[in-house]
Coordinates of C-alpha atoms in Angstrom, one line a residue:
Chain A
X27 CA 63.6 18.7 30.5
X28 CA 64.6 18.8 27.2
X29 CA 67.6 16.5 26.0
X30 CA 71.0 18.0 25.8
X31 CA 72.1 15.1 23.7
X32 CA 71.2 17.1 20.4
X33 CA 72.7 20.0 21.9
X34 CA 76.1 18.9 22.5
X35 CA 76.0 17.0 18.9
X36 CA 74.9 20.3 17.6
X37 CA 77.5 22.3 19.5
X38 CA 80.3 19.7 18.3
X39 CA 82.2 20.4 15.0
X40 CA 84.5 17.5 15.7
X41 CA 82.6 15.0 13.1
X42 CA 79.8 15.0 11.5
X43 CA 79.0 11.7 12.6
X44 CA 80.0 12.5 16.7
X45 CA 77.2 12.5 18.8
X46 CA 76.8 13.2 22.0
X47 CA 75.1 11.4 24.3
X48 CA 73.8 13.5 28.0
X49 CA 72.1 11.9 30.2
X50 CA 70.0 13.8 32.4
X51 CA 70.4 13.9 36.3
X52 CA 67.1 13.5 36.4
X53 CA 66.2 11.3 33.8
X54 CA 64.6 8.7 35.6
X55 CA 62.0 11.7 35.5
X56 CA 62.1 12.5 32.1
X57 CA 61.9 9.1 30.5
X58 CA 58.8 10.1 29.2
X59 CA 60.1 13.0 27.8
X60 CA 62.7 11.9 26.1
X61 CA 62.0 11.7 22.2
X62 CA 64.4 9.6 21.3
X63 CA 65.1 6.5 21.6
X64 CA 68.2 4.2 21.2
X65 CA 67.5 1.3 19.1
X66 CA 67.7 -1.5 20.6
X67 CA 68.5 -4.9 18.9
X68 CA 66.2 -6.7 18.6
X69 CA 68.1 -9.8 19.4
X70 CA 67.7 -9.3 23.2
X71 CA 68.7 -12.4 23.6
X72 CA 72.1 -12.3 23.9
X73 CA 71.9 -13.5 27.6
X74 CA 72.5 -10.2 28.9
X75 CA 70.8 -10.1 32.4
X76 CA 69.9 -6.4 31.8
X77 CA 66.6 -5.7 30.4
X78 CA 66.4 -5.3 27.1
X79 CA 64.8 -2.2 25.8
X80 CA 63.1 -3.2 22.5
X81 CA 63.0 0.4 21.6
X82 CA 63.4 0.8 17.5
X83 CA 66.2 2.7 16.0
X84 CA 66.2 6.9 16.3
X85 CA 68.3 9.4 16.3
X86 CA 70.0 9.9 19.0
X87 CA 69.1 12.9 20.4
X88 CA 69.4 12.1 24.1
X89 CA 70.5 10.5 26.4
X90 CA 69.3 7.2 26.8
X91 CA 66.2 6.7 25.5
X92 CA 66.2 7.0 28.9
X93 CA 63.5 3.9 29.3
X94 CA 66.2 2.3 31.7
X95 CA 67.6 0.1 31.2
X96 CA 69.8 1.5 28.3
X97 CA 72.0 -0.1 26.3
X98 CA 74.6 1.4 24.5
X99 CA 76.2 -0.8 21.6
X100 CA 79.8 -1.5 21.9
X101 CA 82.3 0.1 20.9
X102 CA 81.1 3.6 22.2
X103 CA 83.3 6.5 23.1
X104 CA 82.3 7.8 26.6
X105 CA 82.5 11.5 27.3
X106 CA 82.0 11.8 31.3
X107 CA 81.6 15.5 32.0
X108 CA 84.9 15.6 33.2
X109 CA 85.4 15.6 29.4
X110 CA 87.4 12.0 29.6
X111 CA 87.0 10.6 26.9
X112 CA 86.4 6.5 27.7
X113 CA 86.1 3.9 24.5
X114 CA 83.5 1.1 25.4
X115 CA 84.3 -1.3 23.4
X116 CA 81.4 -3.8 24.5
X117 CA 77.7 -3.1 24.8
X118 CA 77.6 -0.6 27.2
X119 CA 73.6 -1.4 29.1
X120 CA 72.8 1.2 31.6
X121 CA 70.5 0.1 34.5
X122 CA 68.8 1.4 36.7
X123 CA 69.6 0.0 40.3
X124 CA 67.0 -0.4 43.1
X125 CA 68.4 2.6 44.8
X126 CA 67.3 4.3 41.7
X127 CA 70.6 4.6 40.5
X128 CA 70.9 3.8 37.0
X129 CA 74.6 2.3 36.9
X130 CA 76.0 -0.5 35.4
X131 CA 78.4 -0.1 32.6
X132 CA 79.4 -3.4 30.8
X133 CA 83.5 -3.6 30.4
X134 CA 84.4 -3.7 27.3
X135 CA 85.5 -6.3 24.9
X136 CA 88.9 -5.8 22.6
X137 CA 86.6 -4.9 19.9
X138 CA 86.0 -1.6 18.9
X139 CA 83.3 -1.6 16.2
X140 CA 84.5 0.5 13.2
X141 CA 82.4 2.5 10.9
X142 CA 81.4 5.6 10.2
X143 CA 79.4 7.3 13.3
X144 CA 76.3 8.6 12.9
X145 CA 74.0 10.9 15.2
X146 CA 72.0 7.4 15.4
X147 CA 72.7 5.5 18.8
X148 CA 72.7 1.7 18.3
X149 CA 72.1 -0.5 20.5
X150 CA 73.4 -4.3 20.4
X151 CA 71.5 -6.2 22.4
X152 CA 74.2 -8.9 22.3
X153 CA 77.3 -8.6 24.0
X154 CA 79.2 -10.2 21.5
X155 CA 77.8 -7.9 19.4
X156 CA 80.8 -5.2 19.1
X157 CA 80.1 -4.6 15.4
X158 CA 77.3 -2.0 15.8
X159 CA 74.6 -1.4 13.7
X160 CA 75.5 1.5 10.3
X161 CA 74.4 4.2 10.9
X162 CA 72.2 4.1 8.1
X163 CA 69.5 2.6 10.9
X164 CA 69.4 -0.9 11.6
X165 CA 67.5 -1.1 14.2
X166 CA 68.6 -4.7 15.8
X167 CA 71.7 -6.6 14.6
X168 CA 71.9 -10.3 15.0
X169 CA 73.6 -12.5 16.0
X170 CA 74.7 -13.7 12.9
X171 CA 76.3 -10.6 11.7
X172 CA 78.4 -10.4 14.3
X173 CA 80.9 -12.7 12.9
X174 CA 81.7 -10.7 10.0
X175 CA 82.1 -7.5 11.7
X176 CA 80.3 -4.2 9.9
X177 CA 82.6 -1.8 10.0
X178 CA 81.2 0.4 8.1
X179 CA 78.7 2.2 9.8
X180 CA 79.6 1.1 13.4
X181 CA 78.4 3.6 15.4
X182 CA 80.5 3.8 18.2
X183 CA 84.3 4.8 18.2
X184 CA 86.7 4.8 20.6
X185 CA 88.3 8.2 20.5
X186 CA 89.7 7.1 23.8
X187 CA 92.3 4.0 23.5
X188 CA 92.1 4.0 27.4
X189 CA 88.7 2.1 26.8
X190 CA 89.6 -1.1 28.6
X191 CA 90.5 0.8 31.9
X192 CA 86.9 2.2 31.5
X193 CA 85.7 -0.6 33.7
X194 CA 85.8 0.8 36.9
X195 CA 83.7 3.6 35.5
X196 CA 80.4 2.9 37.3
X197 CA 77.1 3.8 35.3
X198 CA 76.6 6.3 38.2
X199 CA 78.5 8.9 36.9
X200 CA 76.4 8.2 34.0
X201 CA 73.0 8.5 35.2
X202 CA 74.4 12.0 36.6
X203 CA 75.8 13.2 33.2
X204 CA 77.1 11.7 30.9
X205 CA 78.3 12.8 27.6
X206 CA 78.9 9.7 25.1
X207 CA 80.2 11.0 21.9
X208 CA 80.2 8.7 18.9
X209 CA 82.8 8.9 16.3
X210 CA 83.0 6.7 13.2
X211 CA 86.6 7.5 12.6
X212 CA 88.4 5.7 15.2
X213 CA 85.9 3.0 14.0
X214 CA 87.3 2.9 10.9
X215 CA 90.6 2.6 11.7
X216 CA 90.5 -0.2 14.5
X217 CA 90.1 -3.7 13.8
X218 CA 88.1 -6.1 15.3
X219 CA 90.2 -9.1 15.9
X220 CA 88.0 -12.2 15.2
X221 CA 86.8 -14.0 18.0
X222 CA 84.8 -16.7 18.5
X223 CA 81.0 -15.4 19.6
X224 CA 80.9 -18.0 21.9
X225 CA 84.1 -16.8 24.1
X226 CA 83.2 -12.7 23.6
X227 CA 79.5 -13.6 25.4
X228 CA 81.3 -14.9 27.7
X229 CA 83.6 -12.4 28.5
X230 CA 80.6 -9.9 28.1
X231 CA 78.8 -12.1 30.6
X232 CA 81.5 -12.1 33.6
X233 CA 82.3 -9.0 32.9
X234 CA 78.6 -7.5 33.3
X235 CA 78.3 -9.7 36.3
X236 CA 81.2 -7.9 37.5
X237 CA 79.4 -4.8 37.2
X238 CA 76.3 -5.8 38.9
X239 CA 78.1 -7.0 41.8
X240 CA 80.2 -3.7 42.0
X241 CA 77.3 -1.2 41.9
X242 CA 75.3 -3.4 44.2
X243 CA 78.1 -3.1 46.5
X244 CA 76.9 0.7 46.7
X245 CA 78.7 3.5 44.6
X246 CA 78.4 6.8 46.1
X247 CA 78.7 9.5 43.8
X248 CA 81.5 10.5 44.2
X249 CA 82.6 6.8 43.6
X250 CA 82.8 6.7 40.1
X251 CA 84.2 10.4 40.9
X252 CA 86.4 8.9 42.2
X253 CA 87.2 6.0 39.8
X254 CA 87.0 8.0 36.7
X255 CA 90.1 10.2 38.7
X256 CA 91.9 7.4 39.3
X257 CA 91.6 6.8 35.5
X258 CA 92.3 10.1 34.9
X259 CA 95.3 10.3 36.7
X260 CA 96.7 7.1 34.7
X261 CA 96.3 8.2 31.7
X262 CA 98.3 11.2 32.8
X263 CA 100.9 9.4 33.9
X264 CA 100.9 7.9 30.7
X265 CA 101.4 11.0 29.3
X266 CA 103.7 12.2 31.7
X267 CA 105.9 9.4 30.1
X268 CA 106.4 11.7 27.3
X269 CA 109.9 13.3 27.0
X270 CA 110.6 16.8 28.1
X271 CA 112.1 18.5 25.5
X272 CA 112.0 22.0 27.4
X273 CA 111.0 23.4 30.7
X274 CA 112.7 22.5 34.0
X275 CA 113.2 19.3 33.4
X276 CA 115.4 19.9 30.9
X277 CA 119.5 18.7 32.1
X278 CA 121.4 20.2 29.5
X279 CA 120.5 23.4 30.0
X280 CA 121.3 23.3 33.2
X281 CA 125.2 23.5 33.4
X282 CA 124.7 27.2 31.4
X283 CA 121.9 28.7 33.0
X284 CA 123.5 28.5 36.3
X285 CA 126.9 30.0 35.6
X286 CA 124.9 32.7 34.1
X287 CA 123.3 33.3 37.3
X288 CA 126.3 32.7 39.1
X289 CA 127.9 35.4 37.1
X290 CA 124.9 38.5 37.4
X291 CA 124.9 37.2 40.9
X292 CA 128.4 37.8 41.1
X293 CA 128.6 40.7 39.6
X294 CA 125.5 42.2 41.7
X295 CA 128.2 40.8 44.6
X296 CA 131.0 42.3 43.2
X297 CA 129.3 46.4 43.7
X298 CA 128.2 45.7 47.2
X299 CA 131.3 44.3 48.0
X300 CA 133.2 46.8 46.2
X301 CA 131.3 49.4 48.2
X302 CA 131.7 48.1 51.4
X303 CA 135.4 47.4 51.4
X304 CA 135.6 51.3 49.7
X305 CA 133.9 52.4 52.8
X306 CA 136.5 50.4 55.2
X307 CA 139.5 50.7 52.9
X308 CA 139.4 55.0 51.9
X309 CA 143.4 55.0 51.2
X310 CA 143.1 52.2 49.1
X311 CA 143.5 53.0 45.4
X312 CA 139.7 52.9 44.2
X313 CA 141.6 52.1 40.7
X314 CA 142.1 48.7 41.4
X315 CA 138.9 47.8 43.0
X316 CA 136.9 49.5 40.4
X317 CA 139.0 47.9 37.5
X318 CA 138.0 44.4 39.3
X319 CA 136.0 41.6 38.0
X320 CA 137.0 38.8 40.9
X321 CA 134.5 37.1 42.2
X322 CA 133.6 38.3 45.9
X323 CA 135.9 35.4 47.4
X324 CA 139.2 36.9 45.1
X325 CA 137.9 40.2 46.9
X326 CA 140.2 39.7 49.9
X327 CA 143.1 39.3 46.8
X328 CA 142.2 42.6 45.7
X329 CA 142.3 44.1 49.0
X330 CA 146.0 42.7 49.5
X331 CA 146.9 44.0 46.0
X332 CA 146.1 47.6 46.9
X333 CA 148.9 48.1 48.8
X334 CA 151.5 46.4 46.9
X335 CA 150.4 48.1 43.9
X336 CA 150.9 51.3 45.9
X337 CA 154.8 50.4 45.9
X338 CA 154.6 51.2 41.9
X339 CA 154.0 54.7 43.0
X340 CA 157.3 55.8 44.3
X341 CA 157.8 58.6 41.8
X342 CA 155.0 60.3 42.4
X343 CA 156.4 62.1 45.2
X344 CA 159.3 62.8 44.2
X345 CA 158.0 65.2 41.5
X346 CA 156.6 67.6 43.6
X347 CA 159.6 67.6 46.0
X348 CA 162.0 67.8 42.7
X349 CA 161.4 71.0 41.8
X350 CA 161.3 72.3 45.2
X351 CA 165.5 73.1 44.8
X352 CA 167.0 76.2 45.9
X353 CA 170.0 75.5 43.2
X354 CA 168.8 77.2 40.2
X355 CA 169.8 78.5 36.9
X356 CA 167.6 81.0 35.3
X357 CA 169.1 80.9 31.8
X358 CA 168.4 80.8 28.1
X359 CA 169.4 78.0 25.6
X360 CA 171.5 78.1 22.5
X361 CA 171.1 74.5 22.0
X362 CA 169.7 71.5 23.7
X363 CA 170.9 67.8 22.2
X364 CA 170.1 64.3 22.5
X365 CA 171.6 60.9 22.0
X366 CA 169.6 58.0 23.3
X367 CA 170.0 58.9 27.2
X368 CA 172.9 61.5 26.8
X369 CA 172.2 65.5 26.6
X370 CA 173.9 68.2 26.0
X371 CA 173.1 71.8 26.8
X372 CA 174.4 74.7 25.0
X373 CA 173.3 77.7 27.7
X374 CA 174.0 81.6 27.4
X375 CA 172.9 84.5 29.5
X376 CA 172.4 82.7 32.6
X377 CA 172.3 83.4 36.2
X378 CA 173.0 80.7 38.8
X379 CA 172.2 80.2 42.2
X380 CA 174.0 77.4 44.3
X381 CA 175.6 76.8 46.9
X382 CA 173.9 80.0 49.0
X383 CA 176.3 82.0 46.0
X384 CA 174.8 83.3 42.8
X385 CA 176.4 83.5 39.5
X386 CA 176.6 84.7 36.0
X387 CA 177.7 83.3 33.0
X388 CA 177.2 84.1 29.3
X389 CA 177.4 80.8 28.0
X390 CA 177.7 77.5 29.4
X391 CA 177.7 74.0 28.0
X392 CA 176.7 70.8 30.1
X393 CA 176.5 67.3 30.4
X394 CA 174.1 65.1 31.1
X395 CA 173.0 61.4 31.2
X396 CA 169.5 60.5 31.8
Chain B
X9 CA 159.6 92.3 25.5
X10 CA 162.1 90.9 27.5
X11 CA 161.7 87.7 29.4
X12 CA 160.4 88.0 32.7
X13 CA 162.5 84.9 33.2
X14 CA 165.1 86.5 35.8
X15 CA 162.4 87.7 38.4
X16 CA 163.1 84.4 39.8
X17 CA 166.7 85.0 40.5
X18 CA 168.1 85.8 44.1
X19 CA 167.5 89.5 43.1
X20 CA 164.7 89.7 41.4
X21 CA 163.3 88.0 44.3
X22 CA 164.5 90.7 46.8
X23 CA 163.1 93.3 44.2
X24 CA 159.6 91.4 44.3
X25 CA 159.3 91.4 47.7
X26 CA 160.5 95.0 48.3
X27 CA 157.7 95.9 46.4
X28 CA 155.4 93.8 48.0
X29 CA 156.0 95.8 51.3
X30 CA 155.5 98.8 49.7
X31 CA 152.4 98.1 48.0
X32 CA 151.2 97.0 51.6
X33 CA 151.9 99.9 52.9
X34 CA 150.1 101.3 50.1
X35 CA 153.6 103.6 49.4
X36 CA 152.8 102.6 46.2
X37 CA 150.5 101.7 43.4
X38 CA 150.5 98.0 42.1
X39 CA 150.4 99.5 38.5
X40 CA 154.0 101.2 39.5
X41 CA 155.3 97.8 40.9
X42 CA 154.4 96.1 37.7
X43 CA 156.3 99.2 35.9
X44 CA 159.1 98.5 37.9
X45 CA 159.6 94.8 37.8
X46 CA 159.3 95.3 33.9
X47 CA 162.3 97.7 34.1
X48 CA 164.4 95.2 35.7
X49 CA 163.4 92.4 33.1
X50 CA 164.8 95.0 30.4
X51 CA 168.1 96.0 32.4
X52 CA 168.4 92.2 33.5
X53 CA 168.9 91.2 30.1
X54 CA 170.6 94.0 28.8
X55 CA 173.2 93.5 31.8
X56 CA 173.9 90.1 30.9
X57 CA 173.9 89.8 26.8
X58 CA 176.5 92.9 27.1
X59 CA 178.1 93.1 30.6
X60 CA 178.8 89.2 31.1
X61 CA 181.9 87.6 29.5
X62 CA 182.2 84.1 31.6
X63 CA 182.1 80.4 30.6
X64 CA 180.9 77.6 33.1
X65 CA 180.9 74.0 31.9
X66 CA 179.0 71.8 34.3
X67 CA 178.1 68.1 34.0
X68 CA 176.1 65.7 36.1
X69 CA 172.8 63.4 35.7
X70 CA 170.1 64.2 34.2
X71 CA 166.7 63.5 36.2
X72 CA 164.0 64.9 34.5
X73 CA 163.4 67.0 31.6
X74 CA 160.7 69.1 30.4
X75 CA 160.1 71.0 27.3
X76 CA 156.8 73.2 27.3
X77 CA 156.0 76.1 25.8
X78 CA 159.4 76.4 24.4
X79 CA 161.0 76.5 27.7
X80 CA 163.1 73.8 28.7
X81 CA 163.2 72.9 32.2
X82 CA 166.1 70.2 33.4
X83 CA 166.5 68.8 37.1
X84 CA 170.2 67.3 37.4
X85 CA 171.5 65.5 39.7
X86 CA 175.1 65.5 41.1
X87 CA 176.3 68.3 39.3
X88 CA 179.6 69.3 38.8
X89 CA 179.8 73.0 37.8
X90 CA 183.4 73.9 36.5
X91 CA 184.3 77.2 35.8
X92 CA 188.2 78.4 35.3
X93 CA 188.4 79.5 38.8
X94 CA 186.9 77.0 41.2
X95 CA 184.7 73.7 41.0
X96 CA 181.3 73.5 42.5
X97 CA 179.3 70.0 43.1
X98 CA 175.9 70.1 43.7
X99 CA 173.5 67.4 44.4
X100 CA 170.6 68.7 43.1
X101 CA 170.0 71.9 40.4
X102 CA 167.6 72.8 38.5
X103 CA 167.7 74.5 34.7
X104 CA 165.0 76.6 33.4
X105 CA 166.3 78.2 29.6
X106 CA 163.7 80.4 27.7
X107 CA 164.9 79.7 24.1
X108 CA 167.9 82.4 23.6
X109 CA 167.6 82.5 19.3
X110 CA 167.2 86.1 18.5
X111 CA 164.4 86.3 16.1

């Protein structure tokens, strides 16, 4: 089984210096196999009840040197293959547990060791030890250095700021696969704030303690499944905090999108309701229901207003009537004059009919007000 | 070509119609009924430029007027028609004048 480590770090064009770290499911197996090695620091002596793996410094090429137990110097950004990205900030020694379960994840300590990442893995043996080793290959940092931090080539980033809730994250989901990619940059920027060596072992200590005690009680798999979802899901409602500029969410669109809707709604109303009250109403005028742009309740107005707009049609049947007249005078004009609303007729050659009697005239002049 | 204007007159009418029966019992062409009402349109008019010497004033309300086609048509209303001899009220009349200018 040949590491994926060198793979992914091969695969990755997010920094030079990222590196991934996989370990294999099986890797308990394929110890043996594994060519690299994670250097170890030599200064095992940190008091960290994990074994120490006096391994010298390589290149990182897989996961975990995988002579369990590994340790993974602090400050290392943890890629589980859910792809969450989790920022150990303390040394970071992977186990493996009686029930052949490599677990054990140390929490991690405020300090994120800055510097510039390289495909090199370093290990700190000491848990105090957040400042990792450069990248340039020191295979064991001691104690002593860890007071004046190295940031230059720290080794392990936290791309992840969620790095403290990484606790929970049980070394199980590691031994299954775990993807640890190294960046320097984060490293760079992040400051270590000074603390006393003396109270960051301690921390280191409890906190590893912590850990055994946790994966002793018996992780399942789908445990740190589990865990890293529950991590996952915070970190999303951290980002759900954001502000919703757009979308649903969004109030003060609201108030204009729905009278929009309201209004094609309406209007898609208004023809079915226009149709149906043409098909009960047939003598209404379809004039006024067509010209119509009441909503369906103002419907019922329109239905009233049909026939008292009908009222404004009196004429109308008059004019066929009107002409209808047996009084009639066939005749032809001289002259026909108007003032305003007063005319005057000037007639010749005509032959009347009225009064059952016809007559004749050669001229004839009227009056008439209109 | 004369008007046609006085087939609509109580005789022109009754000339029309006589005609009608004849063309239905086919006493008749339709081509000589059309000869014949365009005889009375010239004799009509010829009768009444030469052989009518009357005046009639009238005056009423005027209802409606039309002017199409050069021909005016007039509906009055509570007409009086007043001629030397006698008066004549009417409630209703209505005017049709072809334009009388000689050309």
């Amino acid at each position: 089984m040949q590491s994926k480590v060198m793979d992914d770090f091969r695969k990755s064009s997010i920094n030079s210096s990222n590196f991934v770290l996989q370990l294999p499911a099986n890797y308990q197996q394929t110890e043996p196999e594994l060519s690299a090695s994670i250097s170890i620091p030599a200064s095992q002596s940190n008091g960290l009840p994990a074994k120490n793996n006096s391994e010298t410094l390589a290149t990182f090429s897989l996961p975990a040197a995988l002579a369990y137990p590994v340790q993974i110097p602090a400050g290392v950004t943890l890629q589980t293959a859910s792809g969450q990205l989790y920022k150990v900030n303390v040394p970071v020694v992977v186990t493996q547990a009686p029930a052949s379960r490599p677990t054990q994840r140390e929490a991690p300590a405020p300090r994120p060791p800055p510097g510039p990442s390289n495909p090199r893995l370093h290990q700190e043996t000491e848990p105090a030890s957040f400042a990792a080793q450069t990248h340039t290959s020191l295979p064991m940092i001691p104690e002593s250095d860890l007071p004046h931090p190295t940031y230059e080539s720290e080794i392990t980033l936290g791309e992840d700021e969620a790095s403290p809730s990484q606790e929970p994250v049980n070394a199980s989901p590691l031994t299954q696969l775990l993807n640890f990619q190294i960046s320097t940059e984060r490293a760079l920027k992040e400051t270590v704030p000074s603390r006393d060596i003396d109270e960051i072992l301690k921390e280191v200590i409890e906190e590893e303690s912590e850990k055994a005690r946790k994966l002793s009680a018996g992780s399942t798999d789908n445990q740190p499944d589990a865990d890293l979802g529950l991590d996952l899901d915070y970190a999303y409602s951290q980002l759900s905090e954001l502000v919703q500029l757009d979308g649903p969410s969004d109030n003060s669109e609201e108030d204009e999108e729905i009278p929009q809707d309201e209004n094609d709604f309406l209007g898609f109303i208004n023809a079915e309701a226009i149709k149906a009250l043409q098909d009960e109403n047939i003598s209404n005028d379809s004039n006024s229901i067509s010209s119509s742009d009441e909503d369906p309740v103002e419907l019922t107005n329109v239905e009233e207003e049909d026939p008292l707009n009908s009222g404004d049609d009196v004429v109308e049947q008059d004019i066929p009537d009107l002409f209808d007249t047996e009084n009639v005078i066939v005749c032809q004009y001289d002259k026909i004059h108007r003032s305003k609303n007063r005319w005057k007729f000037h007639l010749k050659d005509g032959v009347m009919s009225y009064g059952g009697k016809d007559h004749v005239f050669s001229k004839a002049v009227g009056e008439a007000e209109w | 070509m004369a008007y046609q204007l006085y087939r609509n007159t109580t005789l022109g009418n009754s000339l029309q119609e006589s005609l009608d029966e004849l063309i239905q019992t086919q006493q008749i062409t339709p081509q000589l009924a059309l000869q014949v009402l365009l005889q009375f349109d010239k004799a009509i008019n010829t009768a009444l430029a030469n052989r009518v010497r009357n005046r009639v004033n009238f005056k009423g309300s005027l209802n409606t007027y039309r002017f199409c086609d050069n021909v005016w048509t007039f509906v009055l209303n509570d007409v009086e028609f007043r001629e030397v001899t006698d008066l004549v009220k009417v409630d209703k009349v209505k005017i049709v004048a072809c334009d009388g200018k000689s050309e």
